[in-house]
Amino acid sequence: MNESETNPSGNHDTPTQKRSLPRRLVNRLEVDRAVFYAIAQRIWQVLAGPVSMLVISSFFTEDMQGYFYAFASLMALQVFFELGLHAVVIPLVSHEFAHLSLNDEGALVGKKTALARLASIYRLLARWYGGVSVLFVVGVGAAGIVMFSRKAGTIDWYGPWCATVVLTGLVLWTCAMTTILEGCNQMSAVNSLRFMQGIAGNAFVWTSMVCGLGLWSAAVAVAVRLVGDVWVLGIRYRRLFKSLLETEAAAEVSWKEEILPLQWKMGLRGIFGYLAYSVFTLIAFEYQTPAAAGQIGMTWTALNALEQAAFAWIGARGALFGMLVARRDFRELDRVFFRLLWISLGMILAGASAFCAALVTLPQLPFPIAQKISDRLLPPETVAIFCAGLAGLHVLRSLGTYLLAHKRDPLLLVALGSCSLTALLVWLTGREGGAFSMAVSYAGVVLVVNLPFTLVVWRRCRRSWHFANSSDADPSSFETPIPTSKLTSI
């Protein structure tokens, strides 16, 4: 059933349409299609991880494995080229889509001014991502060639590297269109695409490794992503983008006035966030041992996947939050946000508890593989501290999404200050104290410094923005009502 469907009578469950217990439970947990596919994607990543390690260790040499993961690390540099544009544009697009809808043919219809502004945003994105893609291919491609050329060996890396960089540049360019889709509240389509790309990508990569393609497997993974993007954007939603191309951008969107004030903040957030939350493994590798770095890396990857799965409840509703803000329906915004926040926080706490319980149980099991897995992960007490900090970080991300839906970012100074303090303390304590000291530093800054200051700013901004003019808008005054009362249908 589609999210926007309603009963003529106004009742969602009639005697002939009564839902089963599992579906009612899913509905109570606010799981719609977008959230379902986002969570499914994270679950697949967890399941596919051990298989990937087994295949790589069986068909790659140690040197080839090093090149393969070096490729992946360099590809991640695309976030520095994008400079936070994706997160900034989604609420901007959603504010315009609040006055629009998709007709039966899939084209955008509605208020002409909103359609013209959306067309202007699309053209700006196409130019930005086109330029960034070229810079990425040239800059990162050259950096990789310099890096890999300095290593002596017999690994054939040049062709696979060039192919991987070029394909990733093309994928980066498609972000101009996927960002529009996400802002137009098509998260279920985007998340289902990512889920299917994850399954297909792993299947093709494993097959290419088994068939002896070596480092070309990295290019295969990106090619699968590109094919999926082209299909969805060029076929399934072709009429949506055709309607944007055919619309004159009579109401121009000013990059300098409407995008740049938030984009430079999000870019700084990304850089400082990387330094604060992505250096645990590097510090352990530099000052301790590769084995210690492996423990932290594997554990942090699992915990990060858990937080990402829980954040799907909030992240998948970013466009909806923006649309509600555009209509000044703040009462409904708060109702939906707080419900989703408690559900997602409950999920991350339950998942963290289960993970810690598994770490306590594994050494007691009479299976060699259980002991081996336990030795590859951090001790339960260290993981518990990391989990506490991760739960606090989840609340911070959720509050940030709420504020960003208003096209403002008042948390920049708090974020930069806390990230700087986290990075400094993690580096100082991690040099001598190891993973436990880093966990204490990380969780301490998040819970004692970052979270309290963020809550103060969030409450002040919410009160000022929502109640300064003090009247909630009547959603019926808009052309296309938002069906938030039935968010949970899958």
CSV table of C-alpha atoms in Angstrom, one decimal:
chain,number,residue,atom,x,y,z
A,1,MET,CA,0.0,0.0,0.0
A,2,ASN,CA,1.3,3.4,-0.9
A,3,GLU,CA,2.1,5.9,1.9
A,4,SER,CA,-0.4,8.4,0.6
A,5,GLU,CA,-3.3,6.1,0.4
A,6,THR,CA,-6.2,6.8,2.9
A,7,ASN,CA,-9.5,5.3,3.6
A,8,PRO,CA,-12.5,7.2,2.4
A,9,SER,CA,-14.0,6.8,5.8
A,10,GLY,CA,-10.9,8.2,7.5
A,11,ASN,CA,-10.2,4.9,9.3
A,12,HIS,CA,-7.0,3.2,8.4
A,13,ASP,CA,-8.1,-0.3,9.5
A,14,THR,CA,-11.5,-1.6,8.6
A,15,PRO,CA,-12.7,-5.1,9.3
A,16,THR,CA,-12.0,-6.2,5.8
A,17,GLN,CA,-8.6,-4.5,5.8
A,18,LYS,CA,-7.3,-5.5,9.2
A,19,ARG,CA,-3.6,-6.0,9.1
A,20,SER,CA,-1.7,-8.9,10.4
A,21,LEU,CA,0.2,-8.8,13.7
A,22,PRO,CA,3.7,-8.5,12.1
A,23,ARG,CA,2.5,-5.6,9.9
A,24,ARG,CA,0.9,-3.8,12.9
A,25,LEU,CA,4.2,-4.2,14.8
A,26,VAL,CA,6.2,-2.9,11.9
A,27,ASN,CA,3.8,0.1,11.6
A,28,ARG,CA,4.1,0.8,15.3
A,29,LEU,CA,7.9,1.0,14.8
A,30,GLU,CA,7.4,3.6,12.0
A,31,VAL,CA,9.0,1.4,9.4
A,32,ASP,CA,7.9,2.5,5.9
A,33,ARG,CA,9.5,1.4,2.7
A,34,ALA,CA,12.3,3.9,2.9
A,35,VAL,CA,13.3,2.8,6.4
A,36,PHE,CA,12.9,-0.9,5.5
A,37,TYR,CA,15.3,-0.8,2.6
A,38,ALA,CA,17.8,1.3,4.5
A,39,ILE,CA,17.9,-1.2,7.4
A,40,ALA,CA,18.0,-4.1,4.9
A,41,GLN,CA,21.0,-2.5,3.3
A,42,ARG,CA,22.9,-2.4,6.6
A,43,ILE,CA,21.9,-6.0,7.5
A,44,TRP,CA,23.2,-7.1,4.1
A,45,GLN,CA,26.5,-5.3,4.7
A,46,VAL,CA,26.9,-7.2,8.0
A,47,LEU,CA,26.1,-10.6,6.3
A,48,ALA,CA,28.3,-9.9,3.3
A,49,GLY,CA,31.4,-8.8,5.3
A,50,PRO,CA,32.6,-12.3,6.4
A,51,VAL,CA,32.1,-13.7,2.9
A,52,SER,CA,34.2,-10.9,1.4
A,53,MET,CA,37.0,-11.5,3.8
A,54,LEU,CA,36.9,-15.2,3.0
A,55,VAL,CA,37.0,-14.7,-0.8
A,56,ILE,CA,39.7,-12.0,-0.6
A,57,SER,CA,41.9,-14.2,1.6
A,58,SER,CA,41.4,-17.2,-0.7
A,59,PHE,CA,42.0,-15.5,-4.1
A,60,PHE,CA,44.1,-12.4,-3.4
A,61,THR,CA,47.7,-12.3,-2.4
A,62,GLU,CA,48.6,-10.2,0.6
A,63,ASP,CA,50.0,-7.4,-1.6
A,64,MET,CA,46.9,-7.5,-3.9
A,65,GLN,CA,44.7,-7.2,-0.8
A,66,GLY,CA,46.6,-4.1,0.2
A,67,TYR,CA,46.1,-2.5,-3.1
A,68,PHE,CA,42.4,-3.4,-3.2
A,69,TYR,CA,41.7,-1.6,0.2
A,70,ALA,CA,44.0,1.3,-0.8
A,71,PHE,CA,41.7,1.8,-3.8
A,72,ALA,CA,38.7,1.9,-1.5
A,73,SER,CA,40.3,4.4,0.8
A,74,LEU,CA,41.2,6.8,-2.0
A,75,MET,CA,37.7,6.5,-3.5
A,76,ALA,CA,36.3,7.8,-0.2
A,77,LEU,CA,38.0,11.1,-0.8
A,78,GLN,CA,35.0,12.1,-2.9
A,79,VAL,CA,33.4,13.5,0.3
A,80,PHE,CA,36.0,16.2,0.3
A,81,PHE,CA,35.2,17.2,-3.2
A,82,GLU,CA,31.4,17.3,-2.6
A,83,LEU,CA,31.9,19.5,0.5
A,84,GLY,CA,28.6,18.7,2.1
A,85,LEU,CA,26.4,19.7,-0.8
A,86,HIS,CA,24.2,16.6,-0.6
A,87,ALA,CA,23.1,17.3,2.9
A,88,VAL,CA,22.5,21.0,2.2
A,89,VAL,CA,20.4,20.6,-1.0
A,90,ILE,CA,18.0,18.0,0.3
A,91,PRO,CA,16.1,20.3,2.6
A,92,LEU,CA,16.2,23.1,0.0
A,93,VAL,CA,14.7,20.7,-2.6
A,94,SER,CA,12.1,19.4,-0.1
A,95,HIS,CA,10.9,23.0,0.6
A,96,GLU,CA,10.1,23.4,-3.1
A,97,PHE,CA,8.6,19.9,-3.4
A,98,ALA,CA,6.2,20.8,-0.6
A,99,HIS,CA,4.2,22.7,-3.3
A,100,LEU,CA,4.6,20.0,-6.0
A,101,SER,CA,3.6,16.4,-6.7
A,102,LEU,CA,4.2,13.7,-9.2
A,103,ASN,CA,1.4,13.1,-11.7
A,104,ASP,CA,0.3,9.6,-13.0
A,105,GLU,CA,3.0,9.8,-15.7
A,106,GLY,CA,5.8,10.6,-13.2
A,107,ALA,CA,6.2,14.3,-14.1
A,108,LEU,CA,6.4,17.2,-11.6
A,109,VAL,CA,3.3,19.3,-11.4
A,110,GLY,CA,2.1,22.1,-9.0
A,111,LYS,CA,3.0,25.6,-8.2
A,112,LYS,CA,4.9,27.2,-11.1
A,113,THR,CA,7.3,29.2,-8.9
A,114,ALA,CA,8.3,26.1,-6.9
A,115,LEU,CA,8.8,24.1,-10.1
A,116,ALA,CA,11.0,26.9,-11.6
A,117,ARG,CA,13.1,27.1,-8.5
A,118,LEU,CA,13.5,23.3,-8.5
A,119,ALA,CA,14.6,23.4,-12.1
A,120,SER,CA,17.2,26.1,-11.2
A,121,ILE,CA,18.5,23.9,-8.3
A,122,TYR,CA,18.8,20.9,-10.7
A,123,ARG,CA,20.9,22.9,-13.2
A,124,LEU,CA,23.1,24.2,-10.4
A,125,LEU,CA,23.7,20.7,-9.2
A,126,ALA,CA,24.4,19.4,-12.6
A,127,ARG,CA,27.1,22.0,-13.2
A,128,TRP,CA,28.6,21.6,-9.7
A,129,TYR,CA,28.8,17.8,-9.8
A,130,GLY,CA,30.1,17.8,-13.4
A,131,GLY,CA,33.0,20.0,-12.4
A,132,VAL,CA,33.7,18.1,-9.2
A,133,SER,CA,33.7,14.8,-11.1
A,134,VAL,CA,36.4,16.0,-13.4
A,135,LEU,CA,38.5,17.4,-10.5
A,136,PHE,CA,38.0,14.1,-8.7
A,137,VAL,CA,39.2,12.0,-11.6
A,138,VAL,CA,42.2,14.2,-12.3
A,139,GLY,CA,43.2,14.9,-8.7
A,140,VAL,CA,42.6,11.5,-7.0
A,141,GLY,CA,43.7,9.6,-10.2
A,142,ALA,CA,47.0,11.4,-10.2
A,143,ALA,CA,47.5,10.9,-6.4
A,144,GLY,CA,46.9,7.2,-6.8
A,145,ILE,CA,49.4,6.9,-9.7
A,146,VAL,CA,52.0,8.7,-7.7
A,147,MET,CA,51.4,6.6,-4.6
A,148,PHE,CA,51.3,3.2,-6.3
A,149,SER,CA,54.2,3.9,-8.6
A,150,ARG,CA,56.5,4.2,-5.5
A,151,LYS,CA,55.8,0.6,-4.5
A,152,ALA,CA,58.0,-2.0,-6.1
A,153,GLY,CA,56.2,-5.2,-7.1
A,154,THR,CA,54.5,-7.2,-9.8
A,155,ILE,CA,50.9,-6.2,-9.1
A,156,ASP,CA,49.1,-5.0,-12.3
A,157,TRP,CA,47.4,-1.9,-10.8
A,158,TYR,CA,47.5,0.8,-13.5
A,159,GLY,CA,44.5,-0.3,-15.7
A,160,PRO,CA,42.2,-1.3,-12.8
A,161,TRP,CA,43.1,2.0,-11.0
A,162,CYS,CA,42.3,4.2,-14.0
A,163,ALA,CA,39.0,2.4,-14.7
A,164,THR,CA,38.0,2.6,-11.0
A,165,VAL,CA,38.7,6.3,-10.8
A,166,VAL,CA,36.8,7.2,-14.0
A,167,LEU,CA,33.8,5.1,-13.1
A,168,THR,CA,33.7,6.6,-9.6
A,169,GLY,CA,33.8,10.1,-11.2
A,170,LEU,CA,30.7,9.2,-13.3
A,171,VAL,CA,28.9,7.9,-10.2
A,172,LEU,CA,29.8,11.1,-8.4
A,173,TRP,CA,28.2,13.1,-11.3
A,174,THR,CA,24.9,11.1,-10.9
A,175,CYS,CA,24.6,12.5,-7.4
A,176,ALA,CA,23.2,15.7,-8.9
A,177,MET,CA,20.1,13.6,-9.8
A,178,THR,CA,19.9,11.3,-6.8
A,179,THR,CA,20.0,14.3,-4.5
A,180,ILE,CA,16.9,15.7,-6.3
A,181,LEU,CA,15.1,12.4,-5.9
A,182,GLU,CA,15.8,12.3,-2.1
A,183,GLY,CA,14.7,15.9,-1.7
A,184,CYS,CA,11.5,15.0,-3.6
A,185,ASN,CA,10.6,12.4,-0.9
A,186,GLN,CA,11.5,9.4,-3.1
A,187,MET,CA,13.7,7.9,-0.4
A,188,SER,CA,12.0,4.5,-0.7
A,189,ALA,CA,13.1,4.3,-4.4
A,190,VAL,CA,16.7,5.5,-3.6
A,191,ASN,CA,17.1,3.1,-0.6
A,192,SER,CA,15.7,0.1,-2.5
A,193,LEU,CA,18.2,0.9,-5.3
A,194,ARG,CA,21.1,1.0,-2.8
A,195,PHE,CA,20.0,-2.3,-1.3
A,196,MET,CA,19.8,-4.0,-4.7
A,197,GLN,CA,23.1,-2.5,-5.7
A,198,GLY,CA,24.7,-3.8,-2.5
A,199,ILE,CA,23.5,-7.4,-3.3
A,200,ALA,CA,24.4,-7.2,-7.0
A,201,GLY,CA,27.7,-5.5,-6.3
A,202,ASN,CA,28.9,-8.1,-3.8
A,203,ALA,CA,27.8,-11.0,-6.1
A,204,PHE,CA,29.7,-9.6,-9.2
A,205,VAL,CA,32.8,-8.7,-7.1
A,206,TRP,CA,33.0,-12.1,-5.5
A,207,THR,CA,32.5,-13.7,-8.9
A,208,SER,CA,35.2,-11.6,-10.5
A,209,MET,CA,37.7,-12.4,-7.7
A,210,VAL,CA,37.0,-16.1,-8.0
A,211,CYS,CA,37.5,-15.9,-11.8
A,212,GLY,CA,40.9,-14.3,-11.3
A,213,LEU,CA,40.2,-10.7,-12.3
A,214,GLY,CA,42.2,-9.4,-9.4
A,215,LEU,CA,42.1,-5.7,-8.9
A,216,TRP,CA,39.6,-5.3,-11.7
A,217,SER,CA,37.1,-6.4,-9.1
A,218,ALA,CA,37.3,-2.8,-7.7
A,219,ALA,CA,36.2,-1.4,-11.0
A,220,VAL,CA,33.4,-4.0,-11.3
A,221,ALA,CA,32.0,-2.9,-7.9
A,222,VAL,CA,31.7,0.7,-9.1
A,223,ALA,CA,30.4,-0.3,-12.5
A,224,VAL,CA,27.4,-2.1,-10.8
A,225,ARG,CA,26.7,1.1,-8.9
A,226,LEU,CA,26.8,3.1,-12.1
A,227,VAL,CA,24.5,0.8,-14.0
A,228,GLY,CA,21.9,0.9,-11.2
A,229,ASP,CA,22.0,4.7,-11.0
A,230,VAL,CA,21.6,5.1,-14.7
A,231,TRP,CA,18.6,2.7,-14.8
A,232,VAL,CA,16.7,4.5,-12.0
A,233,LEU,CA,17.5,8.0,-13.1
A,234,GLY,CA,17.3,7.6,-16.8
A,235,ILE,CA,14.4,5.1,-17.1
A,236,ARG,CA,12.3,5.0,-13.9
A,237,TYR,CA,12.4,8.7,-13.2
A,238,ARG,CA,13.1,10.0,-16.7
A,239,ARG,CA,9.8,12.0,-16.8
A,240,LEU,CA,10.6,13.7,-13.6
A,241,PHE,CA,13.9,15.0,-14.9
A,242,LYS,CA,12.5,15.7,-18.3
A,243,SER,CA,9.9,18.0,-16.7
A,244,LEU,CA,12.8,19.8,-14.9
A,245,LEU,CA,14.7,20.2,-18.1
A,246,GLU,CA,11.7,21.5,-20.0
A,247,THR,CA,10.9,24.1,-17.2
A,248,GLU,CA,12.4,27.6,-17.6
A,249,ALA,CA,14.3,28.5,-14.4
A,250,ALA,CA,12.3,31.8,-14.2
A,251,ALA,CA,12.8,31.9,-10.4
A,252,GLU,CA,16.5,31.5,-10.0
A,253,VAL,CA,18.1,30.0,-6.9
A,254,SER,CA,21.1,32.0,-5.7
A,255,TRP,CA,24.0,29.7,-4.9
A,256,LYS,CA,25.7,32.4,-2.9
A,257,GLU,CA,22.7,33.3,-0.8
A,258,GLU,CA,20.8,30.0,-0.4
A,259,ILE,CA,23.4,27.2,-0.6
A,260,LEU,CA,26.8,28.5,0.2
A,261,PRO,CA,26.0,29.8,3.7
A,262,LEU,CA,25.2,26.2,4.7
A,263,GLN,CA,27.6,24.3,2.4
A,264,TRP,CA,30.8,25.7,3.8
A,265,LYS,CA,29.6,24.8,7.2
A,266,MET,CA,28.8,21.2,6.2
A,267,GLY,CA,32.1,20.9,4.4
A,268,LEU,CA,33.9,21.9,7.6
A,269,ARG,CA,31.8,19.5,9.6
A,270,GLY,CA,32.8,16.7,7.3
A,271,ILE,CA,36.5,17.4,7.6
A,272,PHE,CA,36.5,17.8,11.4
A,273,GLY,CA,34.1,14.8,11.8
A,274,TYR,CA,36.6,12.7,9.9
A,275,LEU,CA,39.4,13.7,12.2
A,276,ALA,CA,37.3,13.1,15.3
A,277,TYR,CA,35.5,9.8,14.5
A,278,SER,CA,37.6,8.1,11.8
A,279,VAL,CA,41.1,8.0,13.3
A,280,PHE,CA,40.9,5.3,15.9
A,281,THR,CA,42.3,2.6,13.6
A,282,LEU,CA,45.0,4.9,12.2
A,283,ILE,CA,46.2,5.8,15.7
A,284,ALA,CA,46.3,2.2,16.8
A,285,PHE,CA,48.2,1.3,13.6
A,286,GLU,CA,50.7,4.1,14.1
A,287,TYR,CA,51.4,3.8,17.9
A,288,GLN,CA,50.5,0.2,18.7
A,289,THR,CA,50.4,-2.8,16.4
A,290,PRO,CA,48.5,-3.8,13.2
A,291,ALA,CA,46.7,-6.5,15.3
A,292,ALA,CA,45.4,-3.8,17.7
A,293,ALA,CA,44.3,-1.7,14.7
A,294,GLY,CA,42.5,-4.7,13.3
A,295,GLN,CA,40.5,-5.1,16.5
A,296,ILE,CA,39.5,-1.5,16.6
A,297,GLY,CA,38.7,-1.4,12.9
A,298,MET,CA,36.5,-4.5,12.9
A,299,THR,CA,34.7,-3.4,16.1
A,300,TRP,CA,34.1,0.2,14.9
A,301,THR,CA,32.8,-1.0,11.6
A,302,ALA,CA,30.2,-3.2,13.2
A,303,LEU,CA,29.1,-0.4,15.7
A,304,ASN,CA,29.0,2.2,12.9
A,305,ALA,CA,26.8,-0.1,10.8
A,306,LEU,CA,24.5,-0.4,13.9
A,307,GLU,CA,24.2,3.3,14.3
A,308,GLN,CA,23.6,3.8,10.5
A,309,ALA,CA,20.8,1.2,10.6
A,310,ALA,CA,19.1,3.0,13.6
A,311,PHE,CA,19.6,6.4,12.0
A,312,ALA,CA,17.6,5.2,9.0
A,313,TRP,CA,14.4,6.1,10.9
A,314,ILE,CA,15.5,9.7,11.0
A,315,GLY,CA,17.6,10.1,7.8
A,316,ALA,CA,14.9,8.6,5.6
A,317,ARG,CA,12.5,11.4,6.8
A,318,GLY,CA,14.8,14.3,6.1
A,319,ALA,CA,12.7,15.4,3.1
A,320,LEU,CA,9.5,15.1,5.0
A,321,PHE,CA,10.9,17.3,7.8
A,322,GLY,CA,11.8,19.9,5.3
A,323,MET,CA,8.3,19.8,3.7
A,324,LEU,CA,6.6,20.2,7.1
A,325,VAL,CA,8.9,23.2,7.9
A,326,ALA,CA,8.0,24.8,4.6
A,327,ARG,CA,4.3,24.5,5.5
A,328,ARG,CA,5.1,25.7,9.1
A,329,ASP,CA,3.3,22.6,10.4
A,330,PHE,CA,5.6,22.5,13.4
A,331,ARG,CA,3.1,20.5,15.6
A,332,GLU,CA,3.2,17.6,13.1
A,333,LEU,CA,7.0,18.0,12.7
A,334,ASP,CA,7.6,17.6,16.4
A,335,ARG,CA,5.1,14.7,16.7
A,336,VAL,CA,6.9,12.7,13.9
A,337,PHE,CA,10.4,13.6,14.9
A,338,PHE,CA,10.2,12.8,18.6
A,339,ARG,CA,8.4,9.5,17.9
A,340,LEU,CA,11.1,8.5,15.4
A,341,LEU,CA,13.9,9.7,17.7
A,342,TRP,CA,12.7,7.4,20.6
A,343,ILE,CA,12.3,4.4,18.3
A,344,SER,CA,15.7,4.8,16.7
A,345,LEU,CA,17.4,5.4,20.0
A,346,GLY,CA,15.7,2.3,21.4
A,347,MET,CA,17.0,0.3,18.4
A,348,ILE,CA,20.6,1.4,18.8
A,349,LEU,CA,20.5,0.7,22.6
A,350,ALA,CA,19.0,-2.8,21.9
A,351,GLY,CA,21.5,-3.5,19.2
A,352,ALA,CA,24.5,-2.4,21.3
A,353,SER,CA,23.3,-4.5,24.3
A,354,ALA,CA,23.0,-7.5,22.0
A,355,PHE,CA,26.5,-6.9,20.6
A,356,CYS,CA,28.1,-6.6,24.1
A,357,ALA,CA,26.2,-9.7,25.2
A,358,ALA,CA,27.6,-11.6,22.2
A,359,LEU,CA,31.1,-10.5,23.1
A,360,VAL,CA,30.7,-11.9,26.6
A,361,THR,CA,29.2,-15.2,25.4
A,362,LEU,CA,31.7,-15.9,22.5
A,363,PRO,CA,34.7,-17.0,24.7
A,364,GLN,CA,32.4,-19.4,26.6
A,365,LEU,CA,31.3,-21.3,23.6
A,366,PRO,CA,33.1,-24.7,22.9
A,367,PHE,CA,33.9,-23.8,19.2
A,368,PRO,CA,37.4,-22.6,18.0
A,369,ILE,CA,35.8,-20.2,15.5
A,370,ALA,CA,34.0,-18.4,18.4
A,371,GLN,CA,37.2,-17.9,20.3
A,372,LYS,CA,38.9,-16.7,17.1
A,373,ILE,CA,36.2,-14.1,16.4
A,374,SER,CA,36.3,-13.0,20.0
A,375,ASP,CA,40.1,-12.4,19.8
A,376,ARG,CA,39.6,-10.2,16.6
A,377,LEU,CA,37.2,-7.8,18.5
A,378,LEU,CA,37.7,-5.4,21.4
A,379,PRO,CA,36.8,-6.5,25.0
A,380,PRO,CA,33.2,-6.1,26.1
A,381,GLU,CA,34.0,-3.2,28.6
A,382,THR,CA,35.7,-1.2,25.9
A,383,VAL,CA,32.9,-1.8,23.4
A,384,ALA,CA,30.3,-0.8,26.0
A,385,ILE,CA,32.0,2.6,26.4
A,386,PHE,CA,32.1,3.1,22.6
A,387,CYS,CA,28.4,2.2,22.5
A,388,ALA,CA,27.5,4.9,25.1
A,389,GLY,CA,29.3,7.5,23.0
A,390,LEU,CA,27.7,6.2,19.8
A,391,ALA,CA,24.2,6.5,21.3
A,392,GLY,CA,25.0,10.1,22.2
A,393,LEU,CA,26.3,10.7,18.7
A,394,HIS,CA,23.1,9.3,17.3
A,395,VAL,CA,21.1,11.9,19.3
A,396,LEU,CA,23.4,14.6,18.0
A,397,ARG,CA,22.9,13.6,14.4
A,398,SER,CA,19.1,13.4,14.8
A,399,LEU,CA,19.0,16.9,16.4
A,400,GLY,CA,21.2,18.2,13.6
A,401,THR,CA,18.8,16.7,10.9
A,402,TYR,CA,15.9,18.4,12.6
A,403,LEU,CA,17.6,21.8,12.5
A,404,LEU,CA,18.9,21.4,9.0
A,405,ALA,CA,15.4,20.9,7.8
A,406,HIS,CA,14.9,24.6,8.5
A,407,LYS,CA,17.8,25.3,6.1
A,408,ARG,CA,20.0,26.5,9.0
A,409,ASP,CA,23.0,25.1,10.8
A,410,PRO,CA,23.4,26.8,14.2
A,411,LEU,CA,25.5,24.0,15.6
A,412,LEU,CA,28.6,24.6,13.6
A,413,LEU,CA,30.7,26.1,16.4
A,414,VAL,CA,29.6,23.4,18.9
A,415,ALA,CA,30.4,20.7,16.4
A,416,LEU,CA,33.9,22.0,15.4
A,417,GLY,CA,34.9,22.6,19.0
A,418,SER,CA,33.8,19.2,20.2
A,419,CYS,CA,35.3,17.4,17.2
A,420,SER,CA,38.6,19.2,17.8
A,421,LEU,CA,38.6,18.3,21.4
A,422,THR,CA,37.7,14.6,20.6
A,423,ALA,CA,40.5,14.4,18.0
A,424,LEU,CA,43.1,15.8,20.4
A,425,LEU,CA,42.1,13.6,23.4
A,426,VAL,CA,41.8,10.5,21.3
A,427,TRP,CA,45.3,11.1,19.8
A,428,LEU,CA,46.9,11.9,23.2
A,429,THR,CA,45.3,9.0,25.1
A,430,GLY,CA,45.5,6.5,22.2
A,431,ARG,CA,49.3,6.8,21.9
A,432,GLU,CA,49.8,5.1,25.3
A,433,GLY,CA,46.6,3.8,26.6
A,434,GLY,CA,45.2,1.9,23.7
A,435,ALA,CA,41.5,1.3,22.7
A,436,PHE,CA,40.1,1.7,26.2
A,437,SER,CA,41.5,5.1,26.7
A,438,MET,CA,40.3,6.2,23.2
A,439,ALA,CA,36.8,4.9,24.0
A,440,VAL,CA,36.7,6.9,27.3
A,441,SER,CA,37.9,10.1,25.5
A,442,TYR,CA,35.5,9.7,22.7
A,443,ALA,CA,32.4,8.9,24.9
A,444,GLY,CA,33.4,11.6,27.4
A,445,VAL,CA,33.5,14.4,25.0
A,446,VAL,CA,30.3,13.3,23.2
A,447,LEU,CA,28.2,12.9,26.4
A,448,VAL,CA,29.7,15.5,28.7
A,449,VAL,CA,30.5,18.3,26.2
A,450,ASN,CA,28.9,17.9,22.8
A,451,LEU,CA,25.4,16.6,23.8
A,452,PRO,CA,24.6,19.2,26.6
A,453,PHE,CA,25.7,22.2,24.5
A,454,THR,CA,23.8,20.9,21.4
A,455,LEU,CA,20.6,20.4,23.5
A,456,VAL,CA,20.9,24.0,24.7
A,457,VAL,CA,21.3,25.4,21.2
A,458,TRP,CA,18.6,23.1,19.8
A,459,ARG,CA,16.0,24.1,22.4
A,460,ARG,CA,16.7,27.8,21.9
A,461,CYS,CA,16.5,27.6,18.1
A,462,ARG,CA,13.3,25.5,18.2
A,463,ARG,CA,11.6,28.0,20.5
A,464,SER,CA,12.7,31.0,18.5
A,465,TRP,CA,12.0,29.6,15.0
A,466,HIS,CA,8.7,27.9,15.8
A,467,PHE,CA,7.0,30.3,18.2
A,468,ALA,CA,8.3,33.7,17.2
A,469,ASN,CA,5.3,34.1,14.9
A,470,SER,CA,3.5,31.6,16.9
A,471,SER,CA,0.8,30.4,14.6
A,472,ASP,CA,1.0,27.0,13.0
A,473,ALA,CA,0.1,26.8,9.4
A,474,ASP,CA,-3.0,25.0,8.2
A,475,PRO,CA,-1.7,22.2,5.9
A,476,SER,CA,-5.0,22.4,4.0
A,477,SER,CA,-4.0,25.7,2.5
A,478,PHE,CA,-1.4,24.0,0.3
A,479,GLU,CA,-2.0,22.3,-3.0
A,480,THR,CA,-0.6,18.9,-2.0
A,481,PRO,CA,-1.2,17.7,1.6
A,482,ILE,CA,1.5,15.6,3.2
A,483,PRO,CA,0.2,12.2,4.4
A,484,THR,CA,2.2,12.1,7.7
A,485,SER,CA,-0.6,10.5,9.6
A,486,LYS,CA,0.1,7.2,7.8
A,487,LEU,CA,3.8,7.1,7.5
A,488,THR,CA,4.2,3.5,8.3
A,489,SER,CA,2.7,1.5,5.4
A,490,ILE,CA,5.0,-0.9,3.7
